[in-house]
mmCIF file of C-alpha atoms and ligand atoms in Angstrom:
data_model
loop_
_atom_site.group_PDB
_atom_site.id
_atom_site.type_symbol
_atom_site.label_atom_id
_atom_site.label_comp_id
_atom_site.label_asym_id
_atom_site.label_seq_id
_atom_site.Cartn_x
_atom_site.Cartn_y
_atom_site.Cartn_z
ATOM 1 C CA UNK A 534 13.809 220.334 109.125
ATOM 2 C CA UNK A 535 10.500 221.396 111.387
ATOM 3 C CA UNK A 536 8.771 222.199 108.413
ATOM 4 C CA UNK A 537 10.000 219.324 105.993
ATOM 5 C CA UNK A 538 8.759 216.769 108.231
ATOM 6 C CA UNK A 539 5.304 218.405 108.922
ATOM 7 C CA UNK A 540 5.012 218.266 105.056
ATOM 8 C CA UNK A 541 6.019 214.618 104.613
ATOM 9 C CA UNK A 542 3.570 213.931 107.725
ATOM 10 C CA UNK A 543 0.479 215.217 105.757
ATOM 11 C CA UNK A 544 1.289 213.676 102.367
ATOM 12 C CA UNK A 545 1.797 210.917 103.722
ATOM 13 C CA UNK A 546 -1.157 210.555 106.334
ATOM 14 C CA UNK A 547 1.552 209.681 109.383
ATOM 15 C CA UNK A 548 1.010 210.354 112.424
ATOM 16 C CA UNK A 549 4.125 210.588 114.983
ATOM 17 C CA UNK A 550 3.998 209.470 118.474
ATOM 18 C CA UNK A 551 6.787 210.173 120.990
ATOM 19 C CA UNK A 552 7.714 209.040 124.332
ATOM 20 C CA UNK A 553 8.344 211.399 127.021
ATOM 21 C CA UNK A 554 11.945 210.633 127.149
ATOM 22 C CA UNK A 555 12.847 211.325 123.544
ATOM 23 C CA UNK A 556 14.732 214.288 123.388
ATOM 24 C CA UNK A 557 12.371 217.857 123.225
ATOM 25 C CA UNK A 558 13.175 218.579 119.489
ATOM 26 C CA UNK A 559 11.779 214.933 118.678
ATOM 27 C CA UNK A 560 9.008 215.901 121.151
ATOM 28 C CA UNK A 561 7.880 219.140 119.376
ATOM 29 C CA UNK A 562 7.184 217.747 116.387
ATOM 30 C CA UNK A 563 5.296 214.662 117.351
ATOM 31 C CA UNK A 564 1.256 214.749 116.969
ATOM 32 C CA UNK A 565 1.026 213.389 120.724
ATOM 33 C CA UNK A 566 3.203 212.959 123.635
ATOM 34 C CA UNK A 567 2.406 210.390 126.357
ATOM 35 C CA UNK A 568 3.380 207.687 128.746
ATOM 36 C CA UNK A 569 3.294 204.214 127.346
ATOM 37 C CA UNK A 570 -0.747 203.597 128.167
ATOM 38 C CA UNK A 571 -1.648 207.250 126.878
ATOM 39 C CA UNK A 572 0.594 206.054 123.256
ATOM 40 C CA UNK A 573 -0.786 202.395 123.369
ATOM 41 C CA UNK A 574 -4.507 203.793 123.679
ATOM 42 C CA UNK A 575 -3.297 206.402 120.985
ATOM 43 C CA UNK A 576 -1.656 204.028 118.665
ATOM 44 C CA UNK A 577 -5.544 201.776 118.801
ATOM 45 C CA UNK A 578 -7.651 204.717 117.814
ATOM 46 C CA UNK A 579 -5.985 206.276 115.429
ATOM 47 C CA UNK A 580 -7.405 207.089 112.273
ATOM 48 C CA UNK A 581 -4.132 207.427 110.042
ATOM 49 C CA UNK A 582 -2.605 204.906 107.685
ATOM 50 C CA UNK A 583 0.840 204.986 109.135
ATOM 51 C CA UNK A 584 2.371 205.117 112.336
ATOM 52 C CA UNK A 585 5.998 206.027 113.158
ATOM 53 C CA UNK A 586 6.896 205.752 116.584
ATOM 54 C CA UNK A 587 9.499 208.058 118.491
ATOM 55 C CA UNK A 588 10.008 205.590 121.207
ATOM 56 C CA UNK A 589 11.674 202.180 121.895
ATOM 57 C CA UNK A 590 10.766 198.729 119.986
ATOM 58 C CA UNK A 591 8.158 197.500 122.428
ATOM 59 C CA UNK A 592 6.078 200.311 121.945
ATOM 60 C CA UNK A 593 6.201 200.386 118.345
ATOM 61 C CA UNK A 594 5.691 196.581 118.983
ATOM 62 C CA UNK A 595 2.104 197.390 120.686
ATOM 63 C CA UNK A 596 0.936 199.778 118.391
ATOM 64 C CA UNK A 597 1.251 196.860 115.266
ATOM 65 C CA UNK A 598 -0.500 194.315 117.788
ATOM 66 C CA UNK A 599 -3.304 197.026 118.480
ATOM 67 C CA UNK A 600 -3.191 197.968 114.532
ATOM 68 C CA UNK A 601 -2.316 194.736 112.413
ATOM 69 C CA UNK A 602 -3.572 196.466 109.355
ATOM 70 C CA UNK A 603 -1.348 199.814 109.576
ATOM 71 C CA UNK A 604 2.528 200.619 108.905
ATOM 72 C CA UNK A 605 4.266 200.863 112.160
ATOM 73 C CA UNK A 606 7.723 202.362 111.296
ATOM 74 C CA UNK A 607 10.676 203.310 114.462
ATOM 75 C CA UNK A 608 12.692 206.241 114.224
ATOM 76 C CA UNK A 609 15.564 202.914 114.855
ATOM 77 C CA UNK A 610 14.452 199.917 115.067
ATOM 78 C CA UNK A 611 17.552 199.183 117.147
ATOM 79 C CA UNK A 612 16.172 201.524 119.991
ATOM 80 C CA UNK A 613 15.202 198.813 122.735
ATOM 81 C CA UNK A 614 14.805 197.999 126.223
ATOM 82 C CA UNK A 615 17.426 196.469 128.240
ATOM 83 C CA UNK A 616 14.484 195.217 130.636
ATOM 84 C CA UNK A 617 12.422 193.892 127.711
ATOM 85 C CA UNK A 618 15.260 191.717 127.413
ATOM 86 C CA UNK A 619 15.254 190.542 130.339
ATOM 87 C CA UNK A 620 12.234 187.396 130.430
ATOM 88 C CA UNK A 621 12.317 185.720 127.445
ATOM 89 C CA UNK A 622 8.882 183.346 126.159
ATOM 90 C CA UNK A 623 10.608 180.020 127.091
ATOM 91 C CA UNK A 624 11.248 181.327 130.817
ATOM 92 C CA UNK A 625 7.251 182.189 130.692
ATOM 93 C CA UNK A 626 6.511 178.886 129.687
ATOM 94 C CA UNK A 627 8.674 177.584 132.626
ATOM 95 C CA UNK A 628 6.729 179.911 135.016
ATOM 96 C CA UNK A 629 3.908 178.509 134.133
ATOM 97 C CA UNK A 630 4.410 174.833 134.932
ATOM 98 C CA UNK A 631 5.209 175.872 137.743
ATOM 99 C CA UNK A 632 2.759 177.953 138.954
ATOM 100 C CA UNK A 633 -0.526 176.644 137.300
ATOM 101 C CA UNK A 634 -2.420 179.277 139.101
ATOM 102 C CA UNK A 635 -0.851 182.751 138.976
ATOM 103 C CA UNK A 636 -1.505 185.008 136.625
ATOM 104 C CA UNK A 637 1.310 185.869 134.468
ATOM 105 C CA UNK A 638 1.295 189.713 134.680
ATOM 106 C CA UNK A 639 3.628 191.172 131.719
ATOM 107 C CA UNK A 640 4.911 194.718 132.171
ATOM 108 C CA UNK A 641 4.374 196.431 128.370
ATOM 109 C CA UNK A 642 8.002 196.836 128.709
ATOM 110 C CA UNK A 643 8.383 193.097 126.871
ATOM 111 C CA UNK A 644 8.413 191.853 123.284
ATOM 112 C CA UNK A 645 5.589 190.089 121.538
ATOM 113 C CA UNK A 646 6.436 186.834 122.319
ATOM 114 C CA UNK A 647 6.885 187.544 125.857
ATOM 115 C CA UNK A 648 3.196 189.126 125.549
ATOM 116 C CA UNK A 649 1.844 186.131 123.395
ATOM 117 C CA UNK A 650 2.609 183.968 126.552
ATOM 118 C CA UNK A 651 1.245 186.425 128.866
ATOM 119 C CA UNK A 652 -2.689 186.803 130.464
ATOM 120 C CA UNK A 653 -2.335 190.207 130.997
ATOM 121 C CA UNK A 654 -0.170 193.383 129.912
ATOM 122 C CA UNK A 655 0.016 196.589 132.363
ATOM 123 C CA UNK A 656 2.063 199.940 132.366
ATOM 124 C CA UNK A 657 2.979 201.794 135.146
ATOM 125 C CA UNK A 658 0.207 204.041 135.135
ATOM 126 C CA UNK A 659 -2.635 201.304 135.108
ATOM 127 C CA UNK A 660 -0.593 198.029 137.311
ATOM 128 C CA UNK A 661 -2.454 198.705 140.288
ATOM 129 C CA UNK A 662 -5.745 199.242 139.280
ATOM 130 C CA UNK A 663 -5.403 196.064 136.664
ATOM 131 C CA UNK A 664 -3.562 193.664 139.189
ATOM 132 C CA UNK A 665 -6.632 194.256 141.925
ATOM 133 C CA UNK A 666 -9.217 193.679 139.212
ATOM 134 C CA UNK A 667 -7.573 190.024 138.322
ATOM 135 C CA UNK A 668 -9.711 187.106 139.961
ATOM 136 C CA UNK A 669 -6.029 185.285 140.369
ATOM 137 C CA UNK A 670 -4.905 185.571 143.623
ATOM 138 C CA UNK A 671 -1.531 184.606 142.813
ATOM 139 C CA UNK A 672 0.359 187.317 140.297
ATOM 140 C CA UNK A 673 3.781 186.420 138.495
ATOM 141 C CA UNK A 674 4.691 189.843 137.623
ATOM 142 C CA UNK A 675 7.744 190.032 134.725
ATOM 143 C CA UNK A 676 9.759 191.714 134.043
ATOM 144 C CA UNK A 677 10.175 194.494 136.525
ATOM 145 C CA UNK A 678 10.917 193.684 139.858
ATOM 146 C CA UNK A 679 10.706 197.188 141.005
ATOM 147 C CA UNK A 680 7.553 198.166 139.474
ATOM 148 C CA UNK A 681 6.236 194.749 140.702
ATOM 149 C CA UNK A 682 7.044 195.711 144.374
ATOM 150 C CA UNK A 683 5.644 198.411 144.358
ATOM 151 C CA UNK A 684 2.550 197.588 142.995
ATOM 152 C CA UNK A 685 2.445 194.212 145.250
ATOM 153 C CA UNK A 686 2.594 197.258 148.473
ATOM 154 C CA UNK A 687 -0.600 198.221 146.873
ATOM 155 C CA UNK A 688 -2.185 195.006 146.267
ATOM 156 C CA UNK A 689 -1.522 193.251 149.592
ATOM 157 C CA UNK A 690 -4.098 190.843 149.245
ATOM 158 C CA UNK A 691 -2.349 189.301 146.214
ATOM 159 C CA UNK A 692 0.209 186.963 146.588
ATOM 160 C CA UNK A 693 3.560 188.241 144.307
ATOM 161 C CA UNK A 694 5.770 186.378 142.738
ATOM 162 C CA UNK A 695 9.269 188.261 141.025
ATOM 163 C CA UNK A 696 10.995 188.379 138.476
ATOM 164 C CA UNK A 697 14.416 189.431 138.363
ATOM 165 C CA UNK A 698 14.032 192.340 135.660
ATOM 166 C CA UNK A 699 15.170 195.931 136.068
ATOM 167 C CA UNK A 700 15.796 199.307 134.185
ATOM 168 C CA UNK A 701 19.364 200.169 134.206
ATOM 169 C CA UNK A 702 18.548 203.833 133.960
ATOM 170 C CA UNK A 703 16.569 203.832 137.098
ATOM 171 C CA UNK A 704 18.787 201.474 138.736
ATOM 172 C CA UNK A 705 21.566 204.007 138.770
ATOM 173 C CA UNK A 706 19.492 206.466 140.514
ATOM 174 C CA UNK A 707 20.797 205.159 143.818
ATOM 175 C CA UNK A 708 19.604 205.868 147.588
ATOM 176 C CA UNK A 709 22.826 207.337 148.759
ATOM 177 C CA UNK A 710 22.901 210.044 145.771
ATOM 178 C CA UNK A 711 18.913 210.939 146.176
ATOM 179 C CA UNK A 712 19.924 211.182 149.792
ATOM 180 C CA UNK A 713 22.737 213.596 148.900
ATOM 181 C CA UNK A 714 20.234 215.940 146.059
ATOM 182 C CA UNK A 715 17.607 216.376 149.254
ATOM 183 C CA UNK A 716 20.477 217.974 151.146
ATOM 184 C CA UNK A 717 20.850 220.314 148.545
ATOM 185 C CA UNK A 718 17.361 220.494 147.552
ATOM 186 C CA UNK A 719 15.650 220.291 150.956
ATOM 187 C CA UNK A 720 12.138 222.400 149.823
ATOM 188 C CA UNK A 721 12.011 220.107 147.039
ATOM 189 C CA UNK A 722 9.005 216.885 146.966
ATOM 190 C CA UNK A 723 11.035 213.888 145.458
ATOM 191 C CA UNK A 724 8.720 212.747 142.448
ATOM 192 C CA UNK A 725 9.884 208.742 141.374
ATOM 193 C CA UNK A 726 8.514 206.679 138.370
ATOM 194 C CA UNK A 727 8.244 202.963 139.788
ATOM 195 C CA UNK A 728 10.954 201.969 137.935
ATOM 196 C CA UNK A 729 13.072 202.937 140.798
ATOM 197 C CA UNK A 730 14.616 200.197 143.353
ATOM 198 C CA UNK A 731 12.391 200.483 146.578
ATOM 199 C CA UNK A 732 15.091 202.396 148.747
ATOM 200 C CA UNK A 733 14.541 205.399 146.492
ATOM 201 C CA UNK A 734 10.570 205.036 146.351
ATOM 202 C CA UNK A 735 10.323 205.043 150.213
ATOM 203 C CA UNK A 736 12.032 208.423 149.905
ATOM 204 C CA UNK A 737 9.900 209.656 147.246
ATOM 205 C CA UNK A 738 6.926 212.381 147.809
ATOM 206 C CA UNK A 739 5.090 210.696 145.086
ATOM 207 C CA UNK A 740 5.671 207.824 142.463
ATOM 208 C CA UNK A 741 3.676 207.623 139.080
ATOM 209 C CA UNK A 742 4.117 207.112 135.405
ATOM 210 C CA UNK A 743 5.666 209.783 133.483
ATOM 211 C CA UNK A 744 2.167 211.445 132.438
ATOM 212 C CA UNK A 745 1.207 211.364 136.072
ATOM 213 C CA UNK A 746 4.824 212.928 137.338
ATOM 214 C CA UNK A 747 4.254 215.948 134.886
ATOM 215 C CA UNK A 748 0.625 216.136 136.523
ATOM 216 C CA UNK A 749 1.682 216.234 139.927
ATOM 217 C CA UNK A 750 4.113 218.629 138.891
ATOM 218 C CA UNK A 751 1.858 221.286 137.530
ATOM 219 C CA UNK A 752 -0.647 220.751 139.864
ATOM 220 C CA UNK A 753 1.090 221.100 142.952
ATOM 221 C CA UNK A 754 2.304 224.401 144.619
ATOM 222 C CA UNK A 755 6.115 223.676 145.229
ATOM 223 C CA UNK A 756 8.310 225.580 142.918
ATOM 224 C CA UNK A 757 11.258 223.157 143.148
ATOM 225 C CA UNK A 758 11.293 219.405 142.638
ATOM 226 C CA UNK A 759 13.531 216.535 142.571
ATOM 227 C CA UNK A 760 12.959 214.108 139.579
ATOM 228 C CA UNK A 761 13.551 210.273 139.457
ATOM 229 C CA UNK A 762 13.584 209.712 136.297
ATOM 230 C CA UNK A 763 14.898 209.707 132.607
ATOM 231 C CA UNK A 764 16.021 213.353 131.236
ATOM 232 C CA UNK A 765 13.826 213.775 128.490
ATOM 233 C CA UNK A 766 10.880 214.752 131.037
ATOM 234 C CA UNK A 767 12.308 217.639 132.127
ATOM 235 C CA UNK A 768 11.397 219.024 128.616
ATOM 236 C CA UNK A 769 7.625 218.921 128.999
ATOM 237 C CA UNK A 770 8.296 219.865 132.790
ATOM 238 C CA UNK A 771 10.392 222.912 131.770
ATOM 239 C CA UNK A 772 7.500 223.674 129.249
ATOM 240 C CA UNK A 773 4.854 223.501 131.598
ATOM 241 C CA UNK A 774 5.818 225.176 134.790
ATOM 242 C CA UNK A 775 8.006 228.005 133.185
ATOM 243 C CA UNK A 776 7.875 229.015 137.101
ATOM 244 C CA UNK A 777 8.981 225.975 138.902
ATOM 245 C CA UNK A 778 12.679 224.228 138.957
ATOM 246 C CA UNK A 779 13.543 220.986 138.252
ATOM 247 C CA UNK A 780 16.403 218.548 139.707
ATOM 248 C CA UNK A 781 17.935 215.562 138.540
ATOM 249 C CA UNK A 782 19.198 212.798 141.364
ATOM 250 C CA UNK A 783 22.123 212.164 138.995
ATOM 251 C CA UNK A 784 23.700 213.505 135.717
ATOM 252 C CA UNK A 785 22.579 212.645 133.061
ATOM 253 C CA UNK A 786 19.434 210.494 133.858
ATOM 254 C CA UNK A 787 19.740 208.996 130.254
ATOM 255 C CA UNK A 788 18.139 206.027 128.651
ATOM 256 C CA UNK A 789 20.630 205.121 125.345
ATOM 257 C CA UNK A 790 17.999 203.644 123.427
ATOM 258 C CA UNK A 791 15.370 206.600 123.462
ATOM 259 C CA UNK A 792 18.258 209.053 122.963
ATOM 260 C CA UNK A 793 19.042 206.671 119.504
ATOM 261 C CA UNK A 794 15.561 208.498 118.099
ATOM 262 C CA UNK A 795 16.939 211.679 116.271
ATOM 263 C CA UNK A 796 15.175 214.462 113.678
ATOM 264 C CA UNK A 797 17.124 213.558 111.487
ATOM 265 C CA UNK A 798 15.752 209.623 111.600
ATOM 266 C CA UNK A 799 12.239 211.022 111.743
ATOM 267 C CA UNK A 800 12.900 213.291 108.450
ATOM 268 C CA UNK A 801 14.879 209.998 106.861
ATOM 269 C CA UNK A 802 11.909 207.408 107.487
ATOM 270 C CA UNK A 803 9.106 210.066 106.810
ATOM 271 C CA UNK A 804 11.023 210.833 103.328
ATOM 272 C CA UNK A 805 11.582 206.767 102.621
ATOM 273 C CA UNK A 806 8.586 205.262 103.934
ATOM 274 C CA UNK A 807 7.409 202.558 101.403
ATOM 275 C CA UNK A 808 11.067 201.717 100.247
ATOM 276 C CA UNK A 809 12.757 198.776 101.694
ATOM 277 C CA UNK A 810 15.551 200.527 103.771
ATOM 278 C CA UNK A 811 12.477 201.764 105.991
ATOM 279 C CA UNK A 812 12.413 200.593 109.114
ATOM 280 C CA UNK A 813 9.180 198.960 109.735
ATOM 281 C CA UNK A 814 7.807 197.010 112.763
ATOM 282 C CA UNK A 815 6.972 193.033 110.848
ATOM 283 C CA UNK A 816 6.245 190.560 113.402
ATOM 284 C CA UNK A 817 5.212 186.763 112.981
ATOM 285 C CA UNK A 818 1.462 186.587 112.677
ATOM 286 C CA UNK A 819 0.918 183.807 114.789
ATOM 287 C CA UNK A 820 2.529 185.478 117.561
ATOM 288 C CA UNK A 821 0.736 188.524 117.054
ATOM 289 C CA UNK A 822 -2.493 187.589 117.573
ATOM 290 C CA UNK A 823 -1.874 185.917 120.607
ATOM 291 C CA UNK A 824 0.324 189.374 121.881
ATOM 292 C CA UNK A 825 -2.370 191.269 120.877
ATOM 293 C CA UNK A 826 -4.567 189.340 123.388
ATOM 294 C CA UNK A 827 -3.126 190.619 127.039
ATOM 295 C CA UNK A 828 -2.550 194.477 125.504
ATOM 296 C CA UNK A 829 -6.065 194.561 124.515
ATOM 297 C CA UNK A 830 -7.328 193.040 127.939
ATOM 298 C CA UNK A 831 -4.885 195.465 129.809
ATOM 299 C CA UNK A 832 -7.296 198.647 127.534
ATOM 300 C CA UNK A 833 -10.515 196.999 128.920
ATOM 301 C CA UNK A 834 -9.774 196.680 132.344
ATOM 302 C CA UNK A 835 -7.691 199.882 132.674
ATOM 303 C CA UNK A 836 -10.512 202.173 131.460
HETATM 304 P P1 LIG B 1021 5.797 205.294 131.367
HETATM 305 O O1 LIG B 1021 5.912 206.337 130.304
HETATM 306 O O2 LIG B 1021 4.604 204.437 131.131
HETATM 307 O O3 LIG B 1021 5.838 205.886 132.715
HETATM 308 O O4 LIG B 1021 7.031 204.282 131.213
HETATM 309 C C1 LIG B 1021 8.326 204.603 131.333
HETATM 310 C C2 LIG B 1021 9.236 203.732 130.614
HETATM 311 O O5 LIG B 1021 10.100 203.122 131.110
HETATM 312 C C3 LIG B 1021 9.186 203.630 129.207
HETATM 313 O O6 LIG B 1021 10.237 202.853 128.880
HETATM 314 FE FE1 LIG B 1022 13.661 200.418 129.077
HETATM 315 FE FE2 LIG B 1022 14.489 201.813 131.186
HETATM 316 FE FE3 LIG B 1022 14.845 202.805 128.746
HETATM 317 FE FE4 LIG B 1022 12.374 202.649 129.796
HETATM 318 S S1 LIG B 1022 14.073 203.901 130.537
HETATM 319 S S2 LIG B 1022 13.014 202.084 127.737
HETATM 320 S S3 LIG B 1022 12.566 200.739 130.979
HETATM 321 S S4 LIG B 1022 15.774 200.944 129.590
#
């Protein structure tokens, strides 16, 4: 299978780009693996015709608004985020009437016509820096309410508004059960992604993206850690730091909708691409180049 779809990549100019929390197979034969800024900033510069995207629909989403003239194709285009789901345009538009002067601050974790309605996209590796750098004082930060809280701790001298968003996979890693692992892990620095309700974060030795986690992890000198996050890190962990051990809070740390992206889809849409049963990323034209807008503003002012 390794081999067929490393053919079918080069005749067919494609370049793969995988999440962290795909599963490792998926991960081994992707081009690059990232976070979602490290993928979006990917997905703009890249030189190859096609794009297919092991990952949920928002980020194959952002790569078509940051490439209108390439193929985007998912692994399954009904991989998606429960939190995406969770602001829709028309509640934007609401937020807005009613508070003329915030910024609306959209989480990449959103569709395109949550973004079209948005100033500003951000991922978890960039909020911080993006959010201080706005000239709004007042930020309406969807969908996330975590992430937004704990980016609000950093910005105090912004004024935060939330939204009622959350991951479900995060959610369930709860306070009581992180509590529990550092019983049994006591040596071991708790690393969180911001996705995770505040309760677990004030436990945490360190919150970051998933990029940054797998930093911290190889460059610190622990040999045991507790991780608060999705599964499918542990595979670049693993790889990394033969050495060091790795804990979930809870098993299995899953998200559904990246475990949906399988070889076997990557082999079927590499061997189909072109055909009509392929499943490409089409979005409405109008809406895309006003989505395009905040992700493109969210690369300038992240860099
Ligand atoms: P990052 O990879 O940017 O940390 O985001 C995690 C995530 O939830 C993707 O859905
Ligand atoms: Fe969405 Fe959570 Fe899955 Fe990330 S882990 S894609 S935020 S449901």
């Amino acid at each position: 299978m390794n081999e067929k779809i490393c053919r079918l990549k080069q005749e067919k100019d494609v370049v793969i780009l995988a999440h962290y929390y795909v599963d490792g197979a998926v991960q081994e034969i992707a081009d690059f693996v990232g976070d979602s800024y490290a993928l979006a900033e990917l997905a703009a510069e890249t030189k190859h015709k096609n794009i297919l995207f092991a990952g949920v629909s928002f980020m194959g989403e952002s790569a078509k608004l940051l490439n209108p003239d390439k193929h985007v194709y998912m692994a399954d285009l009904t991989a998606g985020c429960p939190m995406a789901d969770m602001v829709t345009a028309e509640q934007v538009r609401t937020i807005r009437k009613k508070y003329p002067d915030a910024a609306v601050v959209c989480y990449v974790n959103s569709s395109a016509e949550v973004k079209a309605e948005s100033d500003i996209c951000v991922t978890s590796s960039n909020a911080v820096k993006v959010v201080k750098k706005l000239t709004q004082n007042q930020i309406y930060f969807i969908p996330d309410s975590h992430l937004a809280r704990f980016v609000a701790k950093q910005a105090p001298e912004k004024e935060f508004i939330y939204h009622n968003g959350y991951c479900p996979t995060h959610r369930s890693i709860e306070r009581n059960l992180l509590l529990e692992a550092k019983q049994k892990y006591p040596n071991a620095p708790v690393l969180a992604h911001p996705e995770c309700a505040e309760d677990v974060l004030e436990l945490a030795d360190y919150v970051g993206s998933t990029t940054e986690i797998i930093r911290f992890a190889k460059e610190s000198p622990a040999k045991e850690y507790i991780i608060a996050t999705e599964t499918g890190v542990f595979y670049q962990l693993e790889k990394e730091n033969p050495d060091k051990r790795f804990y979930p809070v809870i098993s299995p740390q899953v998200c559904p909708d990246m475990k949906k992206v399988t070889m076997e889809k990557i082999a079927n849409v590499l061997e189909n691409m072109g055909s009509e049963s392929c499943p490409e990323v089409i979005l409405d034209t109008q809406i895309m180049e006003r989505a395009a807008r905040p992700l493109e503003k969210m690369l300038e002012m992240a860099r």
